[in-house]
Short mmCIF file of C-alpha atoms in Angstrom, two decimals:
data_model
loop_
_atom_site.label_atom_id
_atom_site.label_comp_id
_atom_site.label_asym_id
_atom_site.label_seq_id
_atom_site.Cartn_x
_atom_site.Cartn_y
_atom_site.Cartn_z
CA MET A 545 -20.39 -24.61 -18.58
CA GLU A 546 -19.99 -25.10 -15.56
CA ASP A 547 -16.86 -23.49 -13.46
CA LYS A 548 -15.94 -22.69 -16.65
CA ARG A 549 -14.70 -19.04 -16.92
CA ILE A 550 -15.95 -16.62 -19.75
CA LEU A 551 -14.82 -12.41 -19.98
CA TYR A 552 -16.68 -10.73 -22.22
CA VAL A 553 -15.45 -7.07 -23.61
CA SER A 554 -18.13 -5.08 -24.44
CA SER A 555 -18.29 -1.74 -26.44
CA GLU A 556 -21.96 -1.21 -24.52
CA VAL A 557 -23.87 -3.54 -22.34
CA VAL A 558 -27.15 -3.28 -20.61
CA PRO A 559 -28.34 -1.35 -17.90
CA TYR A 560 -25.26 1.23 -18.04
CA LEU A 561 -26.15 1.94 -21.63
CA ALA A 562 -29.04 2.19 -24.84
CA GLU A 563 -30.17 -0.93 -25.96
CA ASN A 564 -29.30 -2.39 -29.49
CA GLU A 565 -28.30 -5.45 -30.85
CA VAL A 566 -24.42 -4.91 -29.29
CA SER A 567 -25.63 -4.01 -25.62
CA LEU A 568 -28.38 -6.40 -25.71
CA MET A 569 -25.97 -9.48 -26.48
CA SER A 570 -23.54 -8.13 -24.17
CA TYR A 571 -25.68 -8.23 -20.92
CA ASP A 572 -28.40 -11.82 -22.36
CA VAL A 573 -25.18 -13.97 -23.75
CA PRO A 574 -23.40 -13.52 -19.94
CA LYS A 575 -26.86 -13.73 -17.98
CA MET A 576 -27.20 -17.17 -19.53
CA ILE A 577 -23.45 -18.66 -18.52
CA ASN A 578 -24.28 -17.21 -15.41
CA ASP A 579 -27.51 -19.12 -15.07
CA GLN A 580 -25.88 -22.62 -16.46
CA GLY A 581 -23.16 -22.31 -13.80
CA GLY A 582 -20.87 -20.37 -15.45
CA GLN A 583 -18.29 -17.97 -13.97
CA ILE A 584 -17.79 -14.49 -16.29
CA ARG A 585 -17.08 -10.62 -15.75
CA ILE A 586 -17.70 -8.35 -17.65
CA PHE A 587 -15.63 -5.03 -18.99
CA MET A 588 -17.00 -1.90 -21.09
CA PRO A 589 -15.87 1.39 -20.90
CA ARG A 590 -17.16 4.18 -18.36
CA TYR A 591 -17.89 6.39 -20.89
CA GLY A 592 -19.63 9.85 -19.24
CA ASN A 593 -23.50 9.16 -19.94
CA ILE A 594 -23.40 6.71 -17.53
CA ASN A 595 -24.74 6.95 -14.08
CA GLU A 596 -22.74 5.96 -11.96
CA ARG A 597 -24.99 7.10 -8.58
CA ARG A 598 -27.62 5.52 -10.31
CA HIS A 599 -26.04 2.74 -10.73
CA GLN A 600 -24.00 2.85 -7.80
CA LEU A 601 -20.33 2.34 -9.60
CA HIS A 602 -17.26 2.58 -7.37
CA GLU A 603 -13.75 2.87 -7.51
CA VAL A 604 -11.59 -0.55 -7.12
CA ILE A 605 -8.33 0.92 -5.35
CA ARG A 606 -7.00 -2.03 -5.48
CA LEU A 607 -7.28 -2.23 -9.21
CA SER A 608 -6.44 1.61 -9.83
CA GLY A 609 -3.77 3.22 -10.19
CA MET A 610 -1.30 2.10 -12.59
CA ASN A 611 -0.30 3.73 -15.84
CA LEU A 612 -1.13 2.31 -19.77
CA VAL A 613 1.13 3.38 -22.56
CA VAL A 614 -0.61 5.04 -25.56
CA ASN A 615 1.06 6.20 -28.65
CA ASP A 616 3.71 6.84 -26.14
CA VAL A 617 2.21 8.41 -23.84
CA ASP A 618 1.55 8.10 -20.31
CA MET A 619 -2.67 7.38 -19.68
CA PRO A 620 -3.83 6.58 -15.81
CA LEU A 621 -6.35 3.69 -15.89
CA ILE A 622 -9.48 4.11 -12.85
CA ILE A 623 -11.10 0.93 -12.39
CA LYS A 624 -14.75 1.02 -11.61
CA VAL A 625 -17.28 -2.01 -10.46
CA ALA A 626 -20.67 -2.33 -10.14
CA SER A 627 -23.17 -4.85 -10.04
CA ILE A 628 -26.84 -6.27 -12.26
CA PRO A 629 -29.43 -6.15 -9.77
CA LYS A 630 -30.70 -8.93 -9.33
CA GLU A 631 -28.70 -11.00 -11.28
CA ARG A 632 -25.28 -12.04 -8.94
CA ILE A 633 -23.04 -10.10 -12.05
CA GLN A 634 -20.17 -7.77 -12.09
CA VAL A 635 -19.27 -5.26 -14.10
CA TYR A 636 -16.38 -3.45 -14.16
CA PHE A 637 -15.65 -0.17 -16.12
CA ILE A 638 -12.56 1.00 -17.99
CA ASP A 639 -12.16 4.88 -17.07
CA ASN A 640 -9.60 7.44 -17.99
CA ASP A 641 -10.62 11.25 -17.08
CA GLU A 642 -8.54 12.00 -21.11
CA TYR A 643 -10.88 9.39 -22.82
CA PHE A 644 -14.51 8.37 -21.54
CA LYS A 645 -15.46 11.45 -19.32
CA ARG A 646 -17.54 13.40 -22.16
CA LYS A 647 -21.29 12.30 -22.30
CA SER A 648 -21.59 10.33 -25.29
CA THR A 649 -19.92 7.09 -26.65
CA PHE A 650 -18.58 6.92 -29.79
CA THR A 651 -19.63 10.52 -31.55
CA ASP A 652 -19.92 14.52 -30.53
CA GLU A 653 -22.85 15.87 -30.16
CA GLU A 654 -22.53 16.77 -33.80
CA GLY A 655 -22.80 13.05 -34.63
CA VAL A 656 -18.61 13.12 -35.58
CA LEU A 657 -16.95 10.98 -34.61
CA TYR A 658 -14.22 11.52 -31.84
CA PRO A 659 -10.77 11.78 -33.77
CA ASP A 660 -9.20 9.85 -30.71
CA ASN A 661 -11.78 6.58 -30.77
CA ASP A 662 -8.54 4.22 -32.52
CA GLU A 663 -6.23 5.59 -29.18
CA ARG A 664 -9.64 4.33 -26.48
CA ALA A 665 -9.94 1.64 -28.67
CA ILE A 666 -6.37 0.97 -28.14
CA PHE A 667 -6.52 2.14 -23.82
CA PHE A 668 -9.53 -0.36 -23.48
CA ALA A 669 -7.90 -3.09 -24.92
CA LYS A 670 -4.96 -3.04 -22.36
CA GLY A 671 -6.70 -2.03 -19.30
CA VAL A 672 -8.80 -5.11 -19.68
CA VAL A 673 -5.81 -7.48 -19.80
CA GLU A 674 -4.20 -5.54 -17.11
CA THR A 675 -7.25 -5.62 -14.50
CA VAL A 676 -7.61 -9.45 -15.67
CA LYS A 677 -3.98 -10.20 -14.83
CA LYS A 678 -3.94 -8.10 -11.43
CA LEU A 679 -7.35 -9.91 -10.97
CA ASN A 680 -5.52 -13.14 -11.48
CA TRP A 681 -8.14 -14.67 -12.84
CA VAL A 682 -7.73 -16.94 -16.31
CA PRO A 683 -10.62 -16.75 -18.70
CA ASP A 684 -11.09 -19.98 -20.66
CA ILE A 685 -12.97 -17.96 -23.47
CA ILE A 686 -12.60 -14.22 -24.49
CA HIS A 687 -15.75 -13.20 -26.48
CA VAL A 688 -15.54 -9.80 -27.64
CA HIS A 689 -18.83 -7.37 -28.93
CA GLY A 690 -18.25 -4.57 -30.36
CA TRP A 691 -15.88 -2.17 -32.49
CA LEU A 692 -14.58 -0.31 -29.66
CA ALA A 693 -13.62 -3.40 -27.56
CA SER A 694 -12.07 -5.41 -31.61
CA MET A 695 -8.10 -4.59 -30.69
CA LEU A 696 -8.39 -6.61 -27.95
CA PRO A 697 -7.88 -9.67 -29.63
CA VAL A 698 -5.11 -8.12 -31.73
CA TYR A 699 -3.80 -6.93 -28.58
CA MET A 700 -4.03 -10.39 -27.12
CA LYS A 701 -2.08 -12.26 -30.38
CA HIS A 702 0.73 -9.70 -30.20
CA PHE A 703 1.73 -7.41 -27.37
CA TYR A 704 0.18 -10.17 -25.03
CA LYS A 705 1.05 -12.77 -26.39
CA HIS A 706 3.89 -14.38 -23.58
CA GLU A 707 2.39 -13.54 -20.59
CA ALA A 708 1.38 -17.61 -19.64
CA LEU A 709 -2.24 -15.95 -18.24
CA PHE A 710 -3.35 -16.35 -21.37
CA SER A 711 -1.72 -19.47 -23.23
CA ASP A 712 -4.62 -21.21 -23.25
CA THR A 713 -7.35 -18.56 -23.67
CA LYS A 714 -9.46 -18.89 -27.15
CA ILE A 715 -10.74 -15.54 -28.27
CA VAL A 716 -14.09 -15.33 -29.98
CA THR A 717 -15.83 -11.87 -31.59
CA SER A 718 -19.14 -11.09 -32.53
CA VAL A 719 -19.80 -9.02 -35.50
CA TYR A 720 -22.44 -6.89 -36.34
CA ASN A 721 -23.62 -4.44 -38.61
CA SER A 722 -23.47 -2.08 -36.02
CA GLY A 723 -20.06 -0.19 -36.33
CA PHE A 724 -19.55 3.89 -37.40
CA GLU A 725 -19.54 5.72 -40.53
CA GLY A 726 -16.51 6.85 -41.99
CA LEU A 727 -13.11 7.30 -40.97
CA LEU A 728 -11.18 6.92 -37.62
CA ASP A 729 -7.69 8.84 -36.96
CA LYS A 730 -5.71 7.44 -40.27
CA GLU A 731 -2.75 7.53 -37.91
CA ALA A 732 -4.98 4.45 -36.15
CA ILE A 733 -2.34 1.76 -37.65
CA GLU A 734 1.34 3.22 -36.24
CA LYS A 735 -0.18 3.79 -32.93
CA ILE A 736 -1.39 0.09 -32.57
CA LYS A 737 2.36 -0.64 -34.58
CA PHE A 738 4.20 1.30 -31.93
CA ASP A 739 3.33 -0.95 -30.05
CA GLY A 740 4.95 -3.90 -31.80
CA VAL A 741 1.82 -5.31 -33.72
CA PRO A 742 3.45 -6.40 -37.24
CA ALA A 743 2.55 -3.80 -40.50
CA ALA A 744 1.51 -6.47 -42.18
CA SER A 745 -1.34 -7.91 -39.35
CA LEU A 746 -2.86 -4.34 -39.63
CA ALA A 747 -2.24 -4.18 -43.86
CA PRO A 748 -6.33 -3.28 -44.26
CA LEU A 749 -6.31 -0.38 -41.44
CA ALA A 750 -4.39 1.85 -43.88
CA GLU A 751 -8.08 2.67 -44.80
CA PRO A 752 -9.74 2.50 -40.71
CA ASN A 753 -13.31 2.05 -41.76
CA TYR A 754 -15.59 -0.05 -40.01
CA GLN A 755 -14.86 -2.68 -42.08
CA ASN A 756 -11.49 -2.84 -42.14
CA TRP A 757 -11.40 -2.57 -38.15
CA MET A 758 -13.26 -5.81 -37.36
CA GLU A 759 -11.69 -7.93 -40.53
CA VAL A 760 -8.20 -7.24 -37.94
CA ALA A 761 -10.15 -8.11 -35.19
CA ILE A 762 -11.75 -11.29 -37.53
CA ALA A 763 -7.78 -12.48 -38.33
CA HIS A 764 -7.00 -12.30 -34.91
CA SER A 765 -9.40 -13.85 -33.27
CA ASP A 766 -10.30 -18.12 -32.69
CA ALA A 767 -13.72 -17.71 -33.81
CA VAL A 768 -16.31 -15.45 -34.93
CA ILE A 769 -19.99 -15.06 -34.07
CA VAL A 770 -22.22 -13.22 -36.87
CA GLY A 771 -23.94 -10.75 -34.41
CA SER A 772 -26.37 -9.64 -36.53
CA GLU A 773 -28.91 -11.40 -38.92
CA ASP A 774 -28.44 -9.11 -42.40
CA LEU A 775 -25.04 -8.96 -41.82
CA ASP A 776 -23.54 -6.56 -44.42
CA GLY A 777 -22.07 -8.79 -47.19
CA GLY A 778 -18.44 -7.58 -47.05
CA LEU A 779 -18.30 -8.42 -43.31
CA THR A 780 -19.66 -11.51 -44.44
CA LYS A 781 -17.34 -12.36 -47.34
CA ILE A 782 -14.68 -11.62 -44.79
CA ILE A 783 -15.82 -14.15 -42.28
CA ALA A 784 -16.50 -16.90 -44.60
CA SER A 785 -12.90 -16.56 -46.20
CA SER A 786 -10.72 -15.98 -42.80
CA GLY A 787 -10.58 -19.80 -42.37
CA LYS A 788 -12.27 -19.54 -38.37
CA PRO A 789 -14.41 -21.96 -37.29
CA PHE A 790 -17.79 -19.19 -37.10
CA LEU A 791 -21.40 -19.75 -35.62
CA PRO A 792 -24.27 -18.06 -38.07
CA PHE A 793 -26.68 -16.00 -36.51
CA THR A 794 -28.87 -17.11 -34.07
CA PRO A 795 -32.24 -15.46 -33.35
CA LYS A 796 -32.85 -14.65 -29.17
CA GLU A 797 -35.41 -17.37 -29.08
CA ALA A 798 -32.28 -19.55 -29.56
CA PHE A 799 -29.06 -18.09 -29.18
CA ALA A 800 -28.38 -20.20 -26.15
CA GLU A 801 -28.41 -24.20 -27.37
CA ALA A 802 -25.98 -22.79 -29.78
CA TYR A 803 -23.48 -20.76 -28.13
CA ILE A 804 -22.65 -23.67 -25.29
CA SER A 805 -22.21 -25.76 -28.37
CA PHE A 806 -20.35 -23.24 -29.94
CA TYR A 807 -18.03 -21.95 -27.07
CA LYS A 808 -17.98 -26.35 -26.08
CA GLN A 809 -15.85 -26.41 -29.40
CA MET A 810 -13.50 -23.79 -28.75
CA LEU A 811 -12.85 -25.85 -25.09
#
């Protein structure tokens, strides 16, 4: 993977958030590629429960200041950056006071999903792509982890389809059992359609539950990785019937060789 460029876009990354399947793999995989001589960038949201002082986040003025339109409303984009200690790995944080200042990730103190999680996902996807454009950094592969990051394949295939910068970029999505209970906003499909995404591409989002949300992400990806050992049967069927190349679940002690081989098939 020498000098190959891989962009990691994740809902959660260790050490900035608690350990779970998504956050651990969103650290372990980039570290492995970095150790192999690949060039990597990691993007995640800057949730309010991330301690900026402890993790030494700082705003990147030259990348901040843009407004992104979400559902016909201008939302300011703030970019912060930090380095993972001892790893020489930079992490970019997508921030906005309206969407990410609250002191938890996806739900309130009662465990109820935030009503604007769909908009947060749209903002995050657009924020990542716009920042990568400003960096003028062309990824060979974009690897998506976690459901809040999973609108990125949709936006890449439609909203940004004419961006020459990404003309040869391949999108890999890891699918986990780490989803959400219940439904996102019923208007999510309309908000995404506002950005010119065809209704037919979003049909499953008529009921925006986790499985349907991921079905849309899978349909817009070039390849899929099974991230959970006992992946939900419904998601397994969606992956199998998608026609996309996919990598079955690989345990941590063996994932490096399997992931590198899979990546090389994409290049």
